[in-house]
PDB file of C-alpha atoms in Angstrom:
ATOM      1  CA  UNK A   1      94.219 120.842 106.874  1.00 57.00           C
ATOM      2  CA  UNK A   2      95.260 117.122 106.340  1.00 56.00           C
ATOM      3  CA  UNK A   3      92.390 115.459 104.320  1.00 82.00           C
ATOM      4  CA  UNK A   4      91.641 112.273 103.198  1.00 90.00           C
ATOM      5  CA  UNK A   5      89.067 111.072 100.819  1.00 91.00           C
ATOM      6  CA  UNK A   6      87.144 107.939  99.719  1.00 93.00           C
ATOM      7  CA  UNK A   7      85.347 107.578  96.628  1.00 90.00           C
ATOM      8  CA  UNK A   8      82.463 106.492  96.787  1.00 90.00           C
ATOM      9  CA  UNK A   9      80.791 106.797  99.625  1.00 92.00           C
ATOM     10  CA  UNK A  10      78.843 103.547  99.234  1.00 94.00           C
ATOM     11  CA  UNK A  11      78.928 100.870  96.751  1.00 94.00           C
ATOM     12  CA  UNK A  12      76.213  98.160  95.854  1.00 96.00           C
ATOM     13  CA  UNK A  13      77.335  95.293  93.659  1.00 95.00           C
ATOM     14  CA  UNK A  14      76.482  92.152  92.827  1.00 96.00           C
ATOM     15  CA  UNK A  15      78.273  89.160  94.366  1.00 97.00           C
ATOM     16  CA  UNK A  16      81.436  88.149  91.710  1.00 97.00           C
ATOM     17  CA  UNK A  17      81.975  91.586  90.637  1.00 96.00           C
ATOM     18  CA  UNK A  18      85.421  92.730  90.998  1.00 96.00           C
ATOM     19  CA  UNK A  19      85.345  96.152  92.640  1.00 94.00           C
ATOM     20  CA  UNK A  20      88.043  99.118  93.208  1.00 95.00           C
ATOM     21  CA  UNK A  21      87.248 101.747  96.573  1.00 96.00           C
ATOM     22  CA  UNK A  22      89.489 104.409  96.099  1.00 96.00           C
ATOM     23  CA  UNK A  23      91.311 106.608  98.732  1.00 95.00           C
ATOM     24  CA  UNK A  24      93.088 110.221  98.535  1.00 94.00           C
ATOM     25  CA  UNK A  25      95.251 112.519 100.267  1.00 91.00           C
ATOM     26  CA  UNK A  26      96.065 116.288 100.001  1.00 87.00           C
ATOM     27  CA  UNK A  27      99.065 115.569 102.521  1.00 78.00           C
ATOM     28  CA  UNK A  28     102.659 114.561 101.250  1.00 76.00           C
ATOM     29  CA  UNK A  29     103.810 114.084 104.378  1.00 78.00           C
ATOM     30  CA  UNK A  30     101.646 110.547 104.565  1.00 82.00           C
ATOM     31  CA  UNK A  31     104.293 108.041 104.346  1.00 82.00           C
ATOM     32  CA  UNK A  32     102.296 104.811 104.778  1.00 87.00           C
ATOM     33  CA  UNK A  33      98.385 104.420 104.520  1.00 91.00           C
ATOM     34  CA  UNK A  34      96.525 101.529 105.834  1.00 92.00           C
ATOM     35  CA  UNK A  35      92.675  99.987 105.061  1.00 95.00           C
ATOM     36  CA  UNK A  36      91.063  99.081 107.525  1.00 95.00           C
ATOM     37  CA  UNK A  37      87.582  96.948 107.618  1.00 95.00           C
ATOM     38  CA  UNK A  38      84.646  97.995 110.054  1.00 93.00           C
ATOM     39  CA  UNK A  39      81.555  95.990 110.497  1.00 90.00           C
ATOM     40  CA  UNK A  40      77.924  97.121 111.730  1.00 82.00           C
ATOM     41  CA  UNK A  41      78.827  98.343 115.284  1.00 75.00           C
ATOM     42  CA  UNK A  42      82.206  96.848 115.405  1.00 79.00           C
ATOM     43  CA  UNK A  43      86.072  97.803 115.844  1.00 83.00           C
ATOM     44  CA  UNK A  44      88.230  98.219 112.930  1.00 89.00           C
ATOM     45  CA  UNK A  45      90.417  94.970 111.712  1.00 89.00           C
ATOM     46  CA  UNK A  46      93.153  96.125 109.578  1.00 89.00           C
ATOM     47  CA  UNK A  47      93.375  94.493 105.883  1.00 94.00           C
ATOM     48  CA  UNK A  48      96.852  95.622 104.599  1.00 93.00           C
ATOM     49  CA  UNK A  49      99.437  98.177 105.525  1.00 90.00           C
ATOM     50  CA  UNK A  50     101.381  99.735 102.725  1.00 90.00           C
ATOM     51  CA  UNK A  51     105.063 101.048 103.825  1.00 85.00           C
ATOM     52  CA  UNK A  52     106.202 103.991 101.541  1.00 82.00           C
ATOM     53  CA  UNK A  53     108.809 101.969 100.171  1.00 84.00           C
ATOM     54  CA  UNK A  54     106.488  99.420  98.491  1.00 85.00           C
ATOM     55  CA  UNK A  55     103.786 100.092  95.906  1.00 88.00           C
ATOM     56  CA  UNK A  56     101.145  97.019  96.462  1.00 92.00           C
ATOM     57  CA  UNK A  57     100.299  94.491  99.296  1.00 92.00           C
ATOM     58  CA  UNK A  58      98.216  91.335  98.479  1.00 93.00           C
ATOM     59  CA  UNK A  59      96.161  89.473 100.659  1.00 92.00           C
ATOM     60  CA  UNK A  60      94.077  86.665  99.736  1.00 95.00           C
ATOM     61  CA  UNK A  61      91.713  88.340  96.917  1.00 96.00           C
ATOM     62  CA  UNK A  62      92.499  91.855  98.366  1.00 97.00           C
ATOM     63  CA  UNK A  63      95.107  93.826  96.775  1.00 96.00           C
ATOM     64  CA  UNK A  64      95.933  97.635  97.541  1.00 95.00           C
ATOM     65  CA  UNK A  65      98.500  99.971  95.847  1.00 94.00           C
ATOM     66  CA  UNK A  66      99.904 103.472  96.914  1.00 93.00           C
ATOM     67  CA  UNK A  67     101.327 105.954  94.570  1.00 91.00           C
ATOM     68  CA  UNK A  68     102.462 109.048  96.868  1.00 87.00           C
ATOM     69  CA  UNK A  69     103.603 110.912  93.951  1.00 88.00           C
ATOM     70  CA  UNK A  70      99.478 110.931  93.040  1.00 90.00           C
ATOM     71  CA  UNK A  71      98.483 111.070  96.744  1.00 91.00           C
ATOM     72  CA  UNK A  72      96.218 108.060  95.760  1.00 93.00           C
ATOM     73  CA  UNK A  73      95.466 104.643  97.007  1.00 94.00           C
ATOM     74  CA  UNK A  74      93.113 102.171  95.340  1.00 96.00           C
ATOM     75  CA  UNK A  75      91.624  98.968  97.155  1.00 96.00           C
ATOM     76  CA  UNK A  76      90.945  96.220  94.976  1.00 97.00           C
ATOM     77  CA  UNK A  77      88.676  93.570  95.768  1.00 97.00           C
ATOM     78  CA  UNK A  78      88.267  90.282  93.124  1.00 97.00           C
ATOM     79  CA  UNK A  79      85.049  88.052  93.037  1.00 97.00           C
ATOM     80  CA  UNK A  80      83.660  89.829  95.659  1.00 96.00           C
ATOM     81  CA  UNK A  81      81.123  87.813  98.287  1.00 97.00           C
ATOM     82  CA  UNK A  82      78.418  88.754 100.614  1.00 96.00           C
ATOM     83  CA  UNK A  83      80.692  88.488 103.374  1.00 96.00           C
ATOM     84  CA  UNK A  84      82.691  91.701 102.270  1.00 97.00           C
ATOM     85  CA  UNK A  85      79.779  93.757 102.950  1.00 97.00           C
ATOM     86  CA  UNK A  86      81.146  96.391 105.286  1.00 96.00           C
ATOM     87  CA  UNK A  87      82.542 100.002 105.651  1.00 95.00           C
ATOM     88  CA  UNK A  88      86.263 100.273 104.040  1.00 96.00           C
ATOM     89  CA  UNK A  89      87.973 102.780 105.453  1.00 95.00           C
ATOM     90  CA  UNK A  90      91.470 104.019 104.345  1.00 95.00           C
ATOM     91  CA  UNK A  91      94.014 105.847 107.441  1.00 93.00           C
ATOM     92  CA  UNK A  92      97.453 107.559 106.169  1.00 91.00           C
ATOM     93  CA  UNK A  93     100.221 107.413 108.380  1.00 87.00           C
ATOM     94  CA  UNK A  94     101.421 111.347 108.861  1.00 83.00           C
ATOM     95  CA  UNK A  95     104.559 111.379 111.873  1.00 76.00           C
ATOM     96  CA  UNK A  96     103.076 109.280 114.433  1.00 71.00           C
ATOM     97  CA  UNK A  97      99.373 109.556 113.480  1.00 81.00           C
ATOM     98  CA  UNK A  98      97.081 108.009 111.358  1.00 87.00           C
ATOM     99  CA  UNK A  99      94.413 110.637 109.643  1.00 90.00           C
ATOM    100  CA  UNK A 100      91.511 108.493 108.335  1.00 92.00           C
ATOM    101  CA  UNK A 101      89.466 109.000 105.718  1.00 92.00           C
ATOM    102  CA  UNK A 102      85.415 109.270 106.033  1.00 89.00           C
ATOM    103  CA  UNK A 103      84.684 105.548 104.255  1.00 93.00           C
ATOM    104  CA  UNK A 104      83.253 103.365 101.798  1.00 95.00           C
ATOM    105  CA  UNK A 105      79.480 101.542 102.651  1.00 95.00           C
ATOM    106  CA  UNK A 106      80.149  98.442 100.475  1.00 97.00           C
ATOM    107  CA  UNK A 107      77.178  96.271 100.079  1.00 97.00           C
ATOM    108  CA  UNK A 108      77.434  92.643  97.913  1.00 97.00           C
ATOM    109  CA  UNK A 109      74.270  91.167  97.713  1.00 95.00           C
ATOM    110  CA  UNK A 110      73.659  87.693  96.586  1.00 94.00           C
TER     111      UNK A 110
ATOM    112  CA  UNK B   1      90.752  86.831 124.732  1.00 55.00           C
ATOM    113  CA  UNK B   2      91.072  90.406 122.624  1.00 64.00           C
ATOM    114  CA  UNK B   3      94.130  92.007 123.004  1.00 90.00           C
ATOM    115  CA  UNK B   4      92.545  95.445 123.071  1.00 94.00           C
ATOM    116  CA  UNK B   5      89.661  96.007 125.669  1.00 95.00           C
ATOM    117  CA  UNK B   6      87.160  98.775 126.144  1.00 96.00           C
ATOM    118  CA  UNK B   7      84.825  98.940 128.882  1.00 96.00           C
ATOM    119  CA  UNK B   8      81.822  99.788 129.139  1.00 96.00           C
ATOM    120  CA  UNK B   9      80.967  98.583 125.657  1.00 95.00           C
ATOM    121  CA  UNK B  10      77.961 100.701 125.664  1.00 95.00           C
ATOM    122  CA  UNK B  11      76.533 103.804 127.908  1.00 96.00           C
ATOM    123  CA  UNK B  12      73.896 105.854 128.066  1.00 97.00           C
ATOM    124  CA  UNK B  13      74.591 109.292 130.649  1.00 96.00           C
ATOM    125  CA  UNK B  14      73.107 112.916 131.100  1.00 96.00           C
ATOM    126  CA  UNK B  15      74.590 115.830 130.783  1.00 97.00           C
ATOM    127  CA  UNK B  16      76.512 116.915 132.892  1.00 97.00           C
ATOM    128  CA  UNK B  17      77.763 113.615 134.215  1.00 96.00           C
ATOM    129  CA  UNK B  18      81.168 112.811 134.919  1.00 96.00           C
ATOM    130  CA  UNK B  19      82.443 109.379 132.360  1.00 96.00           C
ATOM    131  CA  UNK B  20      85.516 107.371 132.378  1.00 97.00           C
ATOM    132  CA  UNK B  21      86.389 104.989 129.369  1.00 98.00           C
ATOM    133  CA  UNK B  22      88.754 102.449 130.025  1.00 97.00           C
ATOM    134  CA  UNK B  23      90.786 100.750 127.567  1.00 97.00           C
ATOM    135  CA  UNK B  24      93.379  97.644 128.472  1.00 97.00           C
ATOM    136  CA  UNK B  25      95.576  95.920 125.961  1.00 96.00           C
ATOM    137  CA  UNK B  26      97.526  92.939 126.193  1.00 95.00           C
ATOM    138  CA  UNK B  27      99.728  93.429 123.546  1.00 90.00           C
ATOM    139  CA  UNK B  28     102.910  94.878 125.438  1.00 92.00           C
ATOM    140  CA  UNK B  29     102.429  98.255 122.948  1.00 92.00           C
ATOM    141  CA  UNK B  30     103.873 101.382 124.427  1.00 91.00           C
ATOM    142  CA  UNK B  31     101.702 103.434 122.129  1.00 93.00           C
ATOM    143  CA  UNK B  32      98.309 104.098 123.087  1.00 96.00           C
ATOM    144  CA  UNK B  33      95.106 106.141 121.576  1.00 96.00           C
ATOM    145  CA  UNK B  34      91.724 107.629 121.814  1.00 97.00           C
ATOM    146  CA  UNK B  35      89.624 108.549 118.679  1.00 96.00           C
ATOM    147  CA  UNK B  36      85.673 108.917 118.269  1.00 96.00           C
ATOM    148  CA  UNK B  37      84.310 107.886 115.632  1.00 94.00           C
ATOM    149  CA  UNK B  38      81.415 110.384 114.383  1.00 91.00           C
ATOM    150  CA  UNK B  39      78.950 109.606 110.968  1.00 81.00           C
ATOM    151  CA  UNK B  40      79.878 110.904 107.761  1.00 74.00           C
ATOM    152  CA  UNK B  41      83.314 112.359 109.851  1.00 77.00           C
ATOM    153  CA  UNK B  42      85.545 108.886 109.844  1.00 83.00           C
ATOM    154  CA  UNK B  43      87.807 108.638 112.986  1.00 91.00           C
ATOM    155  CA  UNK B  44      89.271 111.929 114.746  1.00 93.00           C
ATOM    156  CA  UNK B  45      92.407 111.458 116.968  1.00 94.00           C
ATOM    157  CA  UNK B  46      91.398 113.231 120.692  1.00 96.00           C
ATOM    158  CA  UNK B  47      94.977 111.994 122.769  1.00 96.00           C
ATOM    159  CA  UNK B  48      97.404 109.918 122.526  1.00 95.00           C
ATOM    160  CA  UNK B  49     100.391 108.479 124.441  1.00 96.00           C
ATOM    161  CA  UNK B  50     103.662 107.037 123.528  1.00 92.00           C
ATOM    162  CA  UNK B  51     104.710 106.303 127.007  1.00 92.00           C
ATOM    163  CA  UNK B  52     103.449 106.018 130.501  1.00 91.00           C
ATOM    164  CA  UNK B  53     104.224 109.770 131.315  1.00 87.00           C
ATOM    165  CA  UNK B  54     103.708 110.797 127.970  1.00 94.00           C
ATOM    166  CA  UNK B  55     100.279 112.227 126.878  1.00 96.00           C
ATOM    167  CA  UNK B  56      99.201 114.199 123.693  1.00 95.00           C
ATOM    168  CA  UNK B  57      96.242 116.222 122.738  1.00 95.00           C
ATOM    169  CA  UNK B  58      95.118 114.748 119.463  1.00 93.00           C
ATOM    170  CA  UNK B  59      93.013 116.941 116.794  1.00 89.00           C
ATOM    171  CA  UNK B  60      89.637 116.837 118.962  1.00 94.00           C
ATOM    172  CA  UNK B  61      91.078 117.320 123.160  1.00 95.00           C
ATOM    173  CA  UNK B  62      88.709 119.875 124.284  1.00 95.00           C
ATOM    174  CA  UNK B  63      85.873 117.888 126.756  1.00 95.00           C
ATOM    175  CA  UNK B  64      88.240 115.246 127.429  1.00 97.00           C
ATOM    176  CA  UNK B  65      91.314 114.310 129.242  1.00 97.00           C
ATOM    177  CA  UNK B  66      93.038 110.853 129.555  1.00 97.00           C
ATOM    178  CA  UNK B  67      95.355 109.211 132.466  1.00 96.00           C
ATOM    179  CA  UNK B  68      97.712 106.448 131.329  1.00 96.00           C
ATOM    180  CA  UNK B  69      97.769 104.515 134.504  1.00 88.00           C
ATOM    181  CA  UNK B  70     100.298 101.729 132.901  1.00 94.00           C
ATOM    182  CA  UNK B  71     101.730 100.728 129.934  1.00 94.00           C
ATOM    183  CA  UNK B  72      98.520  98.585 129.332  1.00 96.00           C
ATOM    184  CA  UNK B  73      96.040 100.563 130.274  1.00 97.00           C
ATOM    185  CA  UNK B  74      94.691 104.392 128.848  1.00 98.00           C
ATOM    186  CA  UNK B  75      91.566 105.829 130.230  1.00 98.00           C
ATOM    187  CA  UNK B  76      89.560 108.603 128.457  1.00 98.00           C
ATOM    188  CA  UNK B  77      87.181 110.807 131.028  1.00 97.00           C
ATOM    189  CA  UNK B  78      84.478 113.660 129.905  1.00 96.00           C
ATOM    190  CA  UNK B  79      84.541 115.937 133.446  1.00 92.00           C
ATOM    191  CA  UNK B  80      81.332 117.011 132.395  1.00 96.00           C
ATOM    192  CA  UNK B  81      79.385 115.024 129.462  1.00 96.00           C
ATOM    193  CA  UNK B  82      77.699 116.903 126.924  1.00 96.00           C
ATOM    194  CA  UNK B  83      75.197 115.687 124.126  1.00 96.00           C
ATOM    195  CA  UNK B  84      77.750 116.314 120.935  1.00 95.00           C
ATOM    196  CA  UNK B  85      80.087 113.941 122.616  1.00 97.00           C
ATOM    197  CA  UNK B  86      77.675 111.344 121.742  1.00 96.00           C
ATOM    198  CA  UNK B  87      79.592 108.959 119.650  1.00 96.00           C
ATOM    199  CA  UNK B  88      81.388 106.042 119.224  1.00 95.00           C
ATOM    200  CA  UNK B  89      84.627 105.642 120.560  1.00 97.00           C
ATOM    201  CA  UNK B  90      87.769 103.905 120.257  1.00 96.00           C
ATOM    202  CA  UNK B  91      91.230 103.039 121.381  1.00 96.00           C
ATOM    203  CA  UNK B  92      94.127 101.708 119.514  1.00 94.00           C
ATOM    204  CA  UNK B  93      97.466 100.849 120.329  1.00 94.00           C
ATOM    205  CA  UNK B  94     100.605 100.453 118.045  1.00 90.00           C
ATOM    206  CA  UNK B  95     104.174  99.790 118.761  1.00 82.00           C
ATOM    207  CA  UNK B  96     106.935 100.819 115.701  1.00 78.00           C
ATOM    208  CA  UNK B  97     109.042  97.727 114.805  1.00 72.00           C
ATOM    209  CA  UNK B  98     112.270  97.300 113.399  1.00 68.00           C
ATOM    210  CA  UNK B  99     111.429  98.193 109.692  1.00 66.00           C
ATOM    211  CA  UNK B 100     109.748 101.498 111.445  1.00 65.00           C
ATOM    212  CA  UNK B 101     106.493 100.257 110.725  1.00 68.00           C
ATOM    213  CA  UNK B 102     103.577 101.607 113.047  1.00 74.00           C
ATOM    214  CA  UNK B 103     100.307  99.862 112.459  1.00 80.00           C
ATOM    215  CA  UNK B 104      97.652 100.557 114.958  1.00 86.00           C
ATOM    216  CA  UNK B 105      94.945  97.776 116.238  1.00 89.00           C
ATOM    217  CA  UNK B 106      91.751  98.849 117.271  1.00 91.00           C
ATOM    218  CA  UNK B 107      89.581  97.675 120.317  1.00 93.00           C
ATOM    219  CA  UNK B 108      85.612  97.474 119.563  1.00 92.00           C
ATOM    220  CA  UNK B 109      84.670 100.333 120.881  1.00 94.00           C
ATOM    221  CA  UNK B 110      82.404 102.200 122.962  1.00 96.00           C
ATOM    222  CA  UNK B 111      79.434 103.636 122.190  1.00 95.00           C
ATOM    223  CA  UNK B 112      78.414 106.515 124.423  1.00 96.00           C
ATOM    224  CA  UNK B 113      74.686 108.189 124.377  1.00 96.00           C
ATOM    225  CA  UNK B 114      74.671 111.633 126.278  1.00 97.00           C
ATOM    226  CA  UNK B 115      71.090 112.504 126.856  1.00 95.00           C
TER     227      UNK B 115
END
């Protein structure tokens, strides 16, 4: 069965910190794994999308990397604020669906 | 305006009851899906449709069926509700672009209470 896995679960930091939430995957077959961000009884915006070709995508003080060879992807969040307090869930891409992982709680308080 | 719908956002049935969740997007996607969303389980796939006479059973079908009535529009129905189908649920649609990319957006969801 396809599995994948964040570690932790949930996460309490103070604001600044710089924070990794990591993701894995039994499955080689994933060929591109997204994050996602979910909100207290919200949809799911997506933060970055990396293609199997590329390594790392940056956005803004978010930056995630994929190794496939590892079946790992880390999520890296700098100076983290307040407003990043949600779930962080990770999704890899396996033929034409996405299997998600179970999610990361992240709370930044103040 | 969102370019991926869900309606009702919120409903509260018996058992037994016939539902139908509706989902309309405005993004011209041909690819359309259903998931529920389920605490400490992350998102399970229950169809999916690439098409408008194309339709999938996801990981999770059993309890549920889906029309896709357009290219913009996916419905989900339970023909007969029952109280583990209480969750929340979502639809997503994706289209794959040049560079073979597929990345799915997500409409808010709808959270269902079977009593």
């Amino acid at each position: 069965k396809q599995e994948v896995t964040q570690i932790p679960a949930a996460l309490s930091v103070p604001e600044g910190e710089n924070l990794v939430l990591n993701c894995s995957f039994t499955d080689s077959a994933i060929y591109n794994l997204q994050w996602f961000r979910q909100d207290p009884g919200k949809g799911l915006t997506s933060l970055l999308l990396i293609q199997s070709s590329q390594r790392e995508q940056t956005s803004g003080r978010l930056n995630a990397s994929l190794d496939k060879s590892s079946g790992r992807s880390t999520l890296y969040i700098a100076a983290s604020q307040p407003g990043d307090s949600a779930t962080y869930l990770c999704a890899g891409y396996n033929t034409d669906k996405l299997i998600f992982g179970t999610g990361t709680r992240l709370q930044v308080f103040p | 305006d969102a370019d991926v719908t869900q309606t009702p956002r919120n409903r509260i049935t018996k058992t037994g009851k016939r539902i139908m969740l509706e989902c309309s997007q405005t993004k011209g996607h041909d690819r359309m899906y259903w998931y529920r969303q389920d605490p400490g389980l992350g998102l399970r796939l229950i169809y999916y449709s690439f098409d408008v006479k194309d339709i999938n059973k996801g990981e999770i079908s059993d309890g549920y069926s889906v029309s896709r009535q357009a290219q913009a529009k996916f419905s989900l129905s339970l023909e007969s509700a029952i109280p583990n189908q209480t969750a929340l649920y979502f639809c997503a649609t994706s289209v794959v672009t040049q560079d073979e990319t597929d990345t799915q957006y997500f409409g808010p969801g709808t959270r269902l209470t079977v009593l």
